Tab-separated table of C-alpha atoms in Angstrom:
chain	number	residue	atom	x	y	z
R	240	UNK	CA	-13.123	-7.904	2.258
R	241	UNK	CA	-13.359	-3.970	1.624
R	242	UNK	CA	-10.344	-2.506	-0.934
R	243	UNK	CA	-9.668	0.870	-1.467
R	244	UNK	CA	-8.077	1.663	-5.028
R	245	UNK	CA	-5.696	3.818	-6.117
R	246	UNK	CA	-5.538	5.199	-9.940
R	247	UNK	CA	-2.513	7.154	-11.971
R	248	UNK	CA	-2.393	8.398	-15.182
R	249	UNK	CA	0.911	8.394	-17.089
R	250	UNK	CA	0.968	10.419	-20.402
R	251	UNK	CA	2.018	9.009	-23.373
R	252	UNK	CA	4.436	11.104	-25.766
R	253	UNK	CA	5.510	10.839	-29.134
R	254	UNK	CA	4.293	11.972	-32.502
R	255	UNK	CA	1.371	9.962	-32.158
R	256	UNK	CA	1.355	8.892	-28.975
R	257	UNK	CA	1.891	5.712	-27.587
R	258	UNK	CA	5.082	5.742	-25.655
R	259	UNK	CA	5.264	5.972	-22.359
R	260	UNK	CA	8.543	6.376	-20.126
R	261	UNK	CA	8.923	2.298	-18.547
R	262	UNK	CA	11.979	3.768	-15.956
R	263	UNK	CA	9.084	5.716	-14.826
R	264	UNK	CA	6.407	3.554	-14.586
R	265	UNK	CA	8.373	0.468	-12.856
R	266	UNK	CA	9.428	3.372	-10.213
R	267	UNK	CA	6.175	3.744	-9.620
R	268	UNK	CA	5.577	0.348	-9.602
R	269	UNK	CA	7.356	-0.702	-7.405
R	270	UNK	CA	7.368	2.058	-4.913
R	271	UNK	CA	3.419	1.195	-4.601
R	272	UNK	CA	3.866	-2.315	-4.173
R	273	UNK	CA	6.249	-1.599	-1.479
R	274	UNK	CA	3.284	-0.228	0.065
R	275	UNK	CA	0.710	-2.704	-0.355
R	276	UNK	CA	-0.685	-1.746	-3.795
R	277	UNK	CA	-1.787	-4.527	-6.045
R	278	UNK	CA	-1.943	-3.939	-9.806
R	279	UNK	CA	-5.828	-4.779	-11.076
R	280	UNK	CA	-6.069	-2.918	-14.308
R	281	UNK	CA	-4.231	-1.099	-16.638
R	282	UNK	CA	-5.729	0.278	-20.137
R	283	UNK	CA	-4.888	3.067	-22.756
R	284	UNK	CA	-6.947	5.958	-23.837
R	285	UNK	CA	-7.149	5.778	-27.195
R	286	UNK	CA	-7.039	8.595	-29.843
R	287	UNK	CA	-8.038	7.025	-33.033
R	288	UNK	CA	-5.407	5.419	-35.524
R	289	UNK	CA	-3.526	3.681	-32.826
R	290	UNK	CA	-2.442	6.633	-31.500
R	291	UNK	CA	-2.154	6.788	-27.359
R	292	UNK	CA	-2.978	9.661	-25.047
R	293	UNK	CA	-2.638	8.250	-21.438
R	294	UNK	CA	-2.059	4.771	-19.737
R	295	UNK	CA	-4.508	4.230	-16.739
R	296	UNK	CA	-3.193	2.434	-14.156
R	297	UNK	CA	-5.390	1.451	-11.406
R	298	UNK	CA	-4.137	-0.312	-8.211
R	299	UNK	CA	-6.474	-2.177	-4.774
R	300	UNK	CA	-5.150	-3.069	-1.638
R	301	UNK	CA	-6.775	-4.413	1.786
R	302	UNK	CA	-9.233	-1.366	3.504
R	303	UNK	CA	-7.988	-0.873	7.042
């Protein structure tokens, strides 16, 4: 089976980082599993001392 992948970036905010908005990111969600998307990975980027600058989301579905 051949996937293609989709991949969005949400930016943490806060003093240090870490918090992202949720409303956001289940709108987004779920408006890409409404279109076939399937959730495969989802990581932070790190800044050192916990501290959070992005949330990578990355998403597959079915090629074709």
């Amino acid at each position: 089976m051949r996937w293609e992948y989709k991949t969005i970036k949400m930016a943490a905010k806060g003093w240090l980082g870490g918090r992202i908005d949720i409303e956001k990111l289940d709108l987004t969600m779920n408006d890409l599993g409404t279109q076939g998307w399937e959730l495969c990975a989802a990581f932070d980027t790190d800044v050192g001392g916990g501290g959070t600058r992005d949330v990578v989301i990355i998403f597959k579905r079915p090629k074709g």
